[in-house]
CSV table of C-alpha atoms in Angstrom, one decimal:
chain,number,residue,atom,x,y,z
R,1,UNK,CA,16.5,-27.8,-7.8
R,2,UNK,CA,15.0,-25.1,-10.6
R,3,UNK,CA,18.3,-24.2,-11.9
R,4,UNK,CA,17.1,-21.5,-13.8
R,5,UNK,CA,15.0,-19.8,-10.6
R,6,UNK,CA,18.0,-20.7,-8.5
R,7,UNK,CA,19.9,-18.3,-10.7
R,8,UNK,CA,17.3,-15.6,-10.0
R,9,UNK,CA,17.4,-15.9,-6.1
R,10,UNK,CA,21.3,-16.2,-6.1
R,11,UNK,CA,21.4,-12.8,-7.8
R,12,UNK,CA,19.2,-11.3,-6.1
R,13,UNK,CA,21.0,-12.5,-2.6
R,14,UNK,CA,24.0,-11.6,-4.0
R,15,UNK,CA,25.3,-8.4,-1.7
R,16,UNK,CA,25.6,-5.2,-4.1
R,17,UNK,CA,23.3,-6.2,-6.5
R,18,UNK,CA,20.2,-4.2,-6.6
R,19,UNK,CA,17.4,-3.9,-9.2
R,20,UNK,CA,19.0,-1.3,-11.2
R,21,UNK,CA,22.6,-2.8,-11.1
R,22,UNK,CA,20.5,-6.5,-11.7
R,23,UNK,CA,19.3,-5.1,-14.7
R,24,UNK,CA,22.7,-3.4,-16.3
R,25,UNK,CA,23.9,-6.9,-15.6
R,26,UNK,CA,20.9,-8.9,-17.2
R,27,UNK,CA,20.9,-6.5,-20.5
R,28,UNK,CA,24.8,-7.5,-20.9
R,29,UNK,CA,25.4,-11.1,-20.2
R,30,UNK,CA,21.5,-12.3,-20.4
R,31,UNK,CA,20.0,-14.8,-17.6
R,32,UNK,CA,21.5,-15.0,-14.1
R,33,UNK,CA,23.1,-18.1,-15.0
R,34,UNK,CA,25.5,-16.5,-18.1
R,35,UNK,CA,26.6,-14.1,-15.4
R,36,UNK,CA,27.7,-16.5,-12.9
R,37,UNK,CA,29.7,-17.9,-15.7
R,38,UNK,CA,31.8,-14.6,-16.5
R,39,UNK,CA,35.3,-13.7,-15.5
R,40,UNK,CA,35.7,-11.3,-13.1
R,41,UNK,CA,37.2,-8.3,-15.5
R,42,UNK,CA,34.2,-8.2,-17.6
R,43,UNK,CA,31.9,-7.9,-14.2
R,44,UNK,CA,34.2,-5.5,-12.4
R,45,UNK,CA,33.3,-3.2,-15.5
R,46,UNK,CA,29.3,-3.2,-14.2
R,47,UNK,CA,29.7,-3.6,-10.7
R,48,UNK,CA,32.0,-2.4,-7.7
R,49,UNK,CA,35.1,-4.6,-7.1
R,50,UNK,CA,33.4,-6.5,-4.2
R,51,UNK,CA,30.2,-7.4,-6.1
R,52,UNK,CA,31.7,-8.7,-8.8
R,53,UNK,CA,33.9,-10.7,-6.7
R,54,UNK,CA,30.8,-12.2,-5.1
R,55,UNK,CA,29.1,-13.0,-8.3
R,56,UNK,CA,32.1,-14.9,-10.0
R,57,UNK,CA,32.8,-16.6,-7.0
R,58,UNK,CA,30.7,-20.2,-6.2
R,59,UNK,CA,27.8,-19.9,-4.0
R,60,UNK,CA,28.9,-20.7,-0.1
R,61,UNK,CA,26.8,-23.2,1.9
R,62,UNK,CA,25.2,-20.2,3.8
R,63,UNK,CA,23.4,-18.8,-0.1
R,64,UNK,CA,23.2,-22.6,-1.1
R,65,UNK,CA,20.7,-22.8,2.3
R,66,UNK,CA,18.8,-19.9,1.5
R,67,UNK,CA,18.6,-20.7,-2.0
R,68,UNK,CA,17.4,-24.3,-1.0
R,69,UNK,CA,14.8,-22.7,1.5
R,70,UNK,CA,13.1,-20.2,-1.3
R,71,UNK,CA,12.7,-23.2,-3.5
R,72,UNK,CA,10.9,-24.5,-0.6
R,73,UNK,CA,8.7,-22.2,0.2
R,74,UNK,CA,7.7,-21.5,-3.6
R,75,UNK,CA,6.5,-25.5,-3.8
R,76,UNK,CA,3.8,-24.6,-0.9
R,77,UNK,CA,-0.3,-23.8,-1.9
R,78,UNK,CA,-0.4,-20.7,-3.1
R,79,UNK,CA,3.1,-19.1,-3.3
R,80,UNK,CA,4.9,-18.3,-6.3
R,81,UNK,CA,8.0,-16.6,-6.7
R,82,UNK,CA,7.6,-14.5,-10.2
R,83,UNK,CA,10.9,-13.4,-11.8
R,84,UNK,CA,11.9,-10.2,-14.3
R,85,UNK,CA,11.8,-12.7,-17.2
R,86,UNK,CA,8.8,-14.4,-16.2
R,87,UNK,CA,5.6,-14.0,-18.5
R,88,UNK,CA,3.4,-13.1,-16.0
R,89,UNK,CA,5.7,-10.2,-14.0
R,90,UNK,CA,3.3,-6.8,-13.8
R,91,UNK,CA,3.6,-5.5,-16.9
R,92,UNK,CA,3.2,-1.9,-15.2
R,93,UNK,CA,6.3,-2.5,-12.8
R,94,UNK,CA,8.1,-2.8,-16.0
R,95,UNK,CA,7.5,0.9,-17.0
R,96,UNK,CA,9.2,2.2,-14.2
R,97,UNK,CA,13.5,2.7,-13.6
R,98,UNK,CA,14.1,-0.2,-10.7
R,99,UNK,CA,11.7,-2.6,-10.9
R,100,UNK,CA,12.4,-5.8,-8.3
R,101,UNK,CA,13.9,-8.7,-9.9
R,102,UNK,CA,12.3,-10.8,-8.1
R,103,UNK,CA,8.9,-10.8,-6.0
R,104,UNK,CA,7.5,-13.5,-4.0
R,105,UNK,CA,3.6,-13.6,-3.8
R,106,UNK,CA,1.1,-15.4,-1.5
R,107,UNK,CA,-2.2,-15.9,-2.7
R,108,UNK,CA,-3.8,-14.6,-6.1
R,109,UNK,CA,-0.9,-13.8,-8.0
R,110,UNK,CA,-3.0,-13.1,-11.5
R,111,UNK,CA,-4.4,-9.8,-9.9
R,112,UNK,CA,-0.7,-8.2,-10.5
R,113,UNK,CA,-2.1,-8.0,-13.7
R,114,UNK,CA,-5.1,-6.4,-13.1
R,115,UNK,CA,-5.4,-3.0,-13.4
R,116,UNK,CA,-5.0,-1.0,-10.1
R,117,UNK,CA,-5.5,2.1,-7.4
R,118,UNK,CA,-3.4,2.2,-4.8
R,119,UNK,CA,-4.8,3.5,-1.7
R,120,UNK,CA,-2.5,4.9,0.9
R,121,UNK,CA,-2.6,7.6,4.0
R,122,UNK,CA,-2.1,7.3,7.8
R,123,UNK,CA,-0.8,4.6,10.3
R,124,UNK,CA,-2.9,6.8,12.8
R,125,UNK,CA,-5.5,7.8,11.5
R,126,UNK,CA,-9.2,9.1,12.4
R,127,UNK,CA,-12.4,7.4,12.6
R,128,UNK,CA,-13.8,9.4,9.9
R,129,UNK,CA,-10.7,8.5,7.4
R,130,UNK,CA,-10.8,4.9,7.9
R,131,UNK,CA,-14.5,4.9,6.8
R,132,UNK,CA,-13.2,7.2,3.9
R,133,UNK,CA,-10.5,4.3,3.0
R,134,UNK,CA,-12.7,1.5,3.4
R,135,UNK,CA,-15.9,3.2,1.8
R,136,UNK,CA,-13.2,4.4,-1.8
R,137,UNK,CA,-11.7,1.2,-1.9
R,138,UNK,CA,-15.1,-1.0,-1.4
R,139,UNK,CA,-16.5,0.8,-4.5
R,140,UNK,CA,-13.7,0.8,-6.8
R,141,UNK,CA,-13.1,-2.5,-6.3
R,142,UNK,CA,-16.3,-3.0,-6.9
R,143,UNK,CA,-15.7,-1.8,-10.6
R,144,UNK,CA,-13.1,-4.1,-10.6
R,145,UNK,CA,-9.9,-2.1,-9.9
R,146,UNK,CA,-7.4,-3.9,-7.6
R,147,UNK,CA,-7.1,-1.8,-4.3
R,148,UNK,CA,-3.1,-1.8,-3.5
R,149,UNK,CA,-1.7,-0.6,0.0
R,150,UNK,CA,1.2,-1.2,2.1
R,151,UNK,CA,-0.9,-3.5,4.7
R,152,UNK,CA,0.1,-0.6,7.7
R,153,UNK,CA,-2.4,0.2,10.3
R,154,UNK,CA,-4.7,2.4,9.9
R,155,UNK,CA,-5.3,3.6,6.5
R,156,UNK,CA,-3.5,1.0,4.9
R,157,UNK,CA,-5.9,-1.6,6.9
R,158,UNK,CA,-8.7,0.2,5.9
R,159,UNK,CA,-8.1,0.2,2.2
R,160,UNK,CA,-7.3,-3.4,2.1
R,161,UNK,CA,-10.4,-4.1,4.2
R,162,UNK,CA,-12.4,-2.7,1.7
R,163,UNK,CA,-10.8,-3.9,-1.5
R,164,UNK,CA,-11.5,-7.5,-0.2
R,165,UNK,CA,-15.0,-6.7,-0.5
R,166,UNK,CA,-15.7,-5.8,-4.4
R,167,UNK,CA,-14.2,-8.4,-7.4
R,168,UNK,CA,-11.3,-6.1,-7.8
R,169,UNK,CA,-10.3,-7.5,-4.2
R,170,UNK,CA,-6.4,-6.3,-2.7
R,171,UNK,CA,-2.8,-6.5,-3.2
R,172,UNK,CA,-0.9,-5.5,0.3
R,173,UNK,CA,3.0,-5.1,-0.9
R,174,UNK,CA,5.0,-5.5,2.3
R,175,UNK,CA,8.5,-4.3,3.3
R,176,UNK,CA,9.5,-8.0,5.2
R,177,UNK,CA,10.7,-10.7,3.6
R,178,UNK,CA,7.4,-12.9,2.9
R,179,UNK,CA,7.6,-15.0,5.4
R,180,UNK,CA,7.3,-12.2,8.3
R,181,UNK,CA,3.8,-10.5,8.7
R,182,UNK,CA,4.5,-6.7,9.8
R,183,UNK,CA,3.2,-5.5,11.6
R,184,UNK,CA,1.6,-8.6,13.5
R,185,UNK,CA,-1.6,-6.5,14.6
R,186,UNK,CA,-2.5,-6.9,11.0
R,187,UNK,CA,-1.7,-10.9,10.9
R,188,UNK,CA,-5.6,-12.1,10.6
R,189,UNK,CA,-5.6,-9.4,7.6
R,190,UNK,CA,-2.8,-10.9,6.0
R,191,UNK,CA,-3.8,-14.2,5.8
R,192,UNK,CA,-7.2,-13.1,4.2
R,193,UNK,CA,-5.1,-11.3,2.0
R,194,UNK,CA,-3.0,-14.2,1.1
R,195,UNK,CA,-6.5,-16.3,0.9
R,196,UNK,CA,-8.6,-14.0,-1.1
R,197,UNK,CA,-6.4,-11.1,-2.3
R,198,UNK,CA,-2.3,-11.1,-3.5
R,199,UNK,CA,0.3,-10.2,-0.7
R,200,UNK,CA,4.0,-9.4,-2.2
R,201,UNK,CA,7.5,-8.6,-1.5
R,202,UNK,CA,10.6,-8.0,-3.0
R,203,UNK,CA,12.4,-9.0,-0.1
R,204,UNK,CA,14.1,-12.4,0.4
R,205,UNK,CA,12.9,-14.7,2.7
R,206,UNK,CA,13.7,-13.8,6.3
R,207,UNK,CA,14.2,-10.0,6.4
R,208,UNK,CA,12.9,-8.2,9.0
R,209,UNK,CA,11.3,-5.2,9.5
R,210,UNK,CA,13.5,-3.1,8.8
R,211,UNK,CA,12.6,1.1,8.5
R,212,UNK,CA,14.7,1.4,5.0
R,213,UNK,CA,12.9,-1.3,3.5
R,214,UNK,CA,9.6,0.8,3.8
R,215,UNK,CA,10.1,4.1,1.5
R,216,UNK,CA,11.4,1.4,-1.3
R,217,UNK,CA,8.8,-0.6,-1.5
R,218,UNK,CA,6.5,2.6,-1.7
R,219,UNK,CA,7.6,2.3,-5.7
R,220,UNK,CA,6.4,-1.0,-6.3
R,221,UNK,CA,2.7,0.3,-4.2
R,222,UNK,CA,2.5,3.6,-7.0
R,223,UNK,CA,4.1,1.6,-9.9
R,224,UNK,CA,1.6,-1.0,-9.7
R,225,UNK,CA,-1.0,1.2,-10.2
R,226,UNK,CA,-2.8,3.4,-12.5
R,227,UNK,CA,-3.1,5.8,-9.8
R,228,UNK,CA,-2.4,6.8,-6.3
R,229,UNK,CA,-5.3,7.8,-3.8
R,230,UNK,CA,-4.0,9.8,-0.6
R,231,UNK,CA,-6.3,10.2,2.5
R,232,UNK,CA,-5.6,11.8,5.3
R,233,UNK,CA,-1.5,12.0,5.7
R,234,UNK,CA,0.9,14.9,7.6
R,235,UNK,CA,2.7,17.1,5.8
R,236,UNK,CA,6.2,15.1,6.2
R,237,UNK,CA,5.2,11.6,5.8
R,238,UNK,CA,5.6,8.2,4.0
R,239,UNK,CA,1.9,8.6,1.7
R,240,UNK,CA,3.5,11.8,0.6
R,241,UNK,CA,6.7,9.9,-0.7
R,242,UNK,CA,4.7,7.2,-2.5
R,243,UNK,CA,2.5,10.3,-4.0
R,244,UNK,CA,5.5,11.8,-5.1
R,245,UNK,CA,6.7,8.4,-6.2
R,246,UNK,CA,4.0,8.0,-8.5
R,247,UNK,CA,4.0,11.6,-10.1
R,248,UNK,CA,7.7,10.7,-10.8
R,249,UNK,CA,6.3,7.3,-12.8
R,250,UNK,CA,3.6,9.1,-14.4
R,251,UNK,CA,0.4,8.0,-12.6
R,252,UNK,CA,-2.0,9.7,-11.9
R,253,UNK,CA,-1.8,11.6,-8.4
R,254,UNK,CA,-5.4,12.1,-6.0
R,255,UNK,CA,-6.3,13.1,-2.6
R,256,UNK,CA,-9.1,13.6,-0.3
R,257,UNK,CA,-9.2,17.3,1.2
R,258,UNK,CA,-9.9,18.2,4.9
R,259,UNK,CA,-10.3,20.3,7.4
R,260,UNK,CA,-7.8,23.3,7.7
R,261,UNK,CA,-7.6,22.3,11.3
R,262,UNK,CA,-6.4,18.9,10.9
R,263,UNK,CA,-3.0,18.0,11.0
R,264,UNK,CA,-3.6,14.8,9.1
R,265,UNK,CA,-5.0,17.2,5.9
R,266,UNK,CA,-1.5,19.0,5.6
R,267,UNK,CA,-0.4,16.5,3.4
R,268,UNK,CA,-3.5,16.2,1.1
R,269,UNK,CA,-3.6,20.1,0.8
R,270,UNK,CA,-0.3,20.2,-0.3
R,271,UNK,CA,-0.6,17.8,-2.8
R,272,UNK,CA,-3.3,19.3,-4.2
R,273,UNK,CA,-1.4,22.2,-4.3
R,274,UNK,CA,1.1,20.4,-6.1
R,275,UNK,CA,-1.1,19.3,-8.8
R,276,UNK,CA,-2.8,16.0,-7.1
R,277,UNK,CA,-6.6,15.9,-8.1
R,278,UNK,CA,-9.2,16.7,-5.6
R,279,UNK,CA,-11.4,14.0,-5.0
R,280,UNK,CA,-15.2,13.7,-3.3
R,281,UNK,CA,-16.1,10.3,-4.4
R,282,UNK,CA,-14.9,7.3,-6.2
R,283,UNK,CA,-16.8,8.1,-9.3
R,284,UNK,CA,-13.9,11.2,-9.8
R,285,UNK,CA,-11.4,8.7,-9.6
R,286,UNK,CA,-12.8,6.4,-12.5
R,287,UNK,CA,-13.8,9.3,-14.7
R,288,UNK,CA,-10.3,10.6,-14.2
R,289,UNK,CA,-8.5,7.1,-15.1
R,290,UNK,CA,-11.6,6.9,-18.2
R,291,UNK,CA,-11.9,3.5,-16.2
R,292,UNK,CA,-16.0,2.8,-17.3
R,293,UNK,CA,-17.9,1.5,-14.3
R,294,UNK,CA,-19.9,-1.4,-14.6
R,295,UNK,CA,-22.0,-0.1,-12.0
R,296,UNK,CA,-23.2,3.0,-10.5
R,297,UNK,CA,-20.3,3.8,-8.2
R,298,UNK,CA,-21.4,4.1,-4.7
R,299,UNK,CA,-20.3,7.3,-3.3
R,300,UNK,CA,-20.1,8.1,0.4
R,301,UNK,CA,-22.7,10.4,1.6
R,302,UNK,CA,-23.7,12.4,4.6
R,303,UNK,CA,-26.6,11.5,7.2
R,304,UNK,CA,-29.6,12.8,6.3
R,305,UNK,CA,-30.8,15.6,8.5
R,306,UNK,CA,-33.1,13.7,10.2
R,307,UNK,CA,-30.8,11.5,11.1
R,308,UNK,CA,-29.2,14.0,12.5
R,309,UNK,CA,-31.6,15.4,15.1
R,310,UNK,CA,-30.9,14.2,18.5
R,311,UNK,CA,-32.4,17.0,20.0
R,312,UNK,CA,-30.3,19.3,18.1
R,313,UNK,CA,-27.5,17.9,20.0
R,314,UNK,CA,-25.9,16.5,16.3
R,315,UNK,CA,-26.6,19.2,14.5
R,316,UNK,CA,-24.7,21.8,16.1
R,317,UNK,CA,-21.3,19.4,15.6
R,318,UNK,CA,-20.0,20.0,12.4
R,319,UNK,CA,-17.4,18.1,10.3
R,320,UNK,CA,-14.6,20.2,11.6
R,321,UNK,CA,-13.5,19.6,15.5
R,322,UNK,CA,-15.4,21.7,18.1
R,323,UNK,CA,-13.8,21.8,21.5
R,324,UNK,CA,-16.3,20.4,24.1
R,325,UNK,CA,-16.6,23.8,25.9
R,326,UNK,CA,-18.0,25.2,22.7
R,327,UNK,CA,-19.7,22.8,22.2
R,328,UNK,CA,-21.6,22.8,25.4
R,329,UNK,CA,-22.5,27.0,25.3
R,330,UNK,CA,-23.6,26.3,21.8
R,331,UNK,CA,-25.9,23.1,22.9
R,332,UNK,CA,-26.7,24.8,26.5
R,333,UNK,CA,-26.2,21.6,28.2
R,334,UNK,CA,-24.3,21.3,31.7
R,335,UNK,CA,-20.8,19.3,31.5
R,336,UNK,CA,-22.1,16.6,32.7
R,337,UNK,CA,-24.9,15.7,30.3
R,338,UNK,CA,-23.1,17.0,27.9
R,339,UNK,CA,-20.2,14.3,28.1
R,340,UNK,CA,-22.7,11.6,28.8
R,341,UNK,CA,-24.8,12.5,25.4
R,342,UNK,CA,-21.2,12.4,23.5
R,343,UNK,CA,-20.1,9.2,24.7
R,344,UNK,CA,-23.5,7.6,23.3
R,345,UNK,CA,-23.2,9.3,20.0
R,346,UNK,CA,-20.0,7.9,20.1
R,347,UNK,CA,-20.9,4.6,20.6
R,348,UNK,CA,-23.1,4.5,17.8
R,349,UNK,CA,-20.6,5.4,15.9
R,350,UNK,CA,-22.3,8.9,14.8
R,351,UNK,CA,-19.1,11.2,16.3
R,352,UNK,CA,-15.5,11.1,16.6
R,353,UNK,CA,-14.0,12.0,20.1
R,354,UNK,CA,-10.3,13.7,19.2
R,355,UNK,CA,-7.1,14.6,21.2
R,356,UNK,CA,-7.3,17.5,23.0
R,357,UNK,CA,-11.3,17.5,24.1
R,358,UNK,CA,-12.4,17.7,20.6
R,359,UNK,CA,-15.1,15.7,19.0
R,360,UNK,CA,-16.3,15.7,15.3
R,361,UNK,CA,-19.1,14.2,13.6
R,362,UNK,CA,-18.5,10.9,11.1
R,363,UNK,CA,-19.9,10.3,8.1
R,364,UNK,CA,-21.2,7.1,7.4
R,365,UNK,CA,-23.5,5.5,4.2
């Protein structure tokens, strides 16, 4: 057994102790295995009563187990379980007030180091934002930025989907222990992760998916990062937290504006208001971070016009949702035809059907 790492995992198992209370014990008494070693008086003066009854007391059979089984799983191809005092911890996660004291990582652990965008937004979002996500994150990665997200559906998907595709590749940091994929829709994206990009966690092996786990690890997403990139969220939602999160560490806030009409621009408006940078195309972000591109950035772009024909049909849907009623004095077509001209558009992936009898064109490179 790695004594030393042993030490690491028992105090971060240890009930009551957290990253910040980890650390007040770490700066007094040094490595995990100095504290185990102190009386109880001298602990009860960091930590509550209970804590430091658990950390001067010997480990039970049940932490001995779970100890044992994290060892494990660290010898297997491709994990790695990276401590506070390890060389290679993110030297960004440092900078901020709780950093984890321990992470476990699948897969290419050296992009931690790289440097970063994190790209969050929606678990239900449109057609036209998951293009957005996937289109940003391609071409920063591109320019070699790591593209971090919370591997969620939807946005979160999207980003990762795209990161995957440029050299900067993707870092998903879950809120499950890391032997859990969550949520399982996503499992064939997490193991391409854990092949090709980074997946981490903070969380011991084993925990589930649990809803408080979820706004915490939204630090480690914004703190690994230069900067946070919002697209499409609600007003009250977790992308604004981790936004917020990252304004509070001192990165670099930026969001993607939208229609008025949407509820899933709320959130980006607001932010903007707040302060967040108002983005059209990757090439704002890396001007803004002074992050030179080795390449021309590729931007999204609208269809060209001609493109856009269709009899005219196209044309008269704009970006912003157009009830099919409207939409059908404005064209002049009966119901009928109408519906059956939209649901071709839609399968070539031109327009967006929406809730309510809305549609909405997409833009795509």
């Amino acid at each position: 057994m790695d004594d030393e790492l042993a030490g690491w995992i028992r105090l971060q198992l240890t009930p009551g102790v957290g990253p910040v209370s980890g650390r007040r014990l770490l700066s007094a008494f040094g490595p995990p295995c100095q504290i185990f070693q102190r009386e109880l008086p001298s602990l009860r003066a960091l930590v509550p009563e209970q804590t430091a009854v658990a950390l001067a007391a010997p480990p039970d059979g049940e932490m001995r187990k779970r100890i044992e089984t994290s060892l494990e799983w660290a010898t297997r191809e491709g994990n790695r379980i990276i401590t506070l005092a390890d060389p290679e911890y993110p030297p960004c996660l440092l900078e901020i007030p709780d950093p984890p004291l321990v992470l476990y990582a699948k897969g290419r652990s050296e992009l931690l180091g790289r440097p970063a965008i994190a790209v969050v937004g929606s678990r239900n979002a449109t057609t036209q934002g998951m293009i957005n996500a996937e289109q940003f994150s391609e071409a920063l990665s591109v320019q070699g930025l790591a593209i971090i997200s919370g591997l969620a559906l939807g946005i979160d998907a999207a980003a990762h989907r795209g990161g995957l595709r440029g050299s900067g590749s993707s870092i998903a940091v879950t809120g499950t222990g890391p032997d859990i994929i969550y949520p399982a829709r996503n499992r064939a994206l997490a193991l391409e992760l854990a092949q090709n990009g980074c997946v981490i966690s903070e969380y011991p092996l084993g925990t589930p998916a649990l809803a408080a786990n979820f706004p915490r690890r939204n630090r480690i997403i914004s703190g690994l990062a230069r900067g946070v990139l919002v697209i499409e969220a609600a007003e009250r939602s977790g992308s604004l937290i981790t936004a917020r999160t990252a304004a509070d560490q001192g990165r670099d806030v930026f969001a993607i504006p939208g229609s008025i009409h949407s509820p899933l621009s709320k959130g980006c408006h607001l932010l903007i208001k707040q302060g967040a940078k108002l983005v059209e195309g990757a090439r704002d972000i890396l001007e803004e971070l002074d992050y030179g591109p080795r390449a021309p950035a590729r931007e999204p772009s609208a269809p060209a016009e001609d493109e856009a024909s269709d009899d005219g049909l196209l044309g008269r849907i704009g970006h912003d949702p157009i009830c099919a009623d409207e939409l059908a004095a404005r064209a002049g077509l009966p119901a009928g035809e109408l519906q059956a001209r939209l649901l071709e558009l839609e399968l070539q992936g031109m327009i967006e059907m929406l809730p309510g009898g809305r549609v909405r064109r997409v833009v795509t490179p």
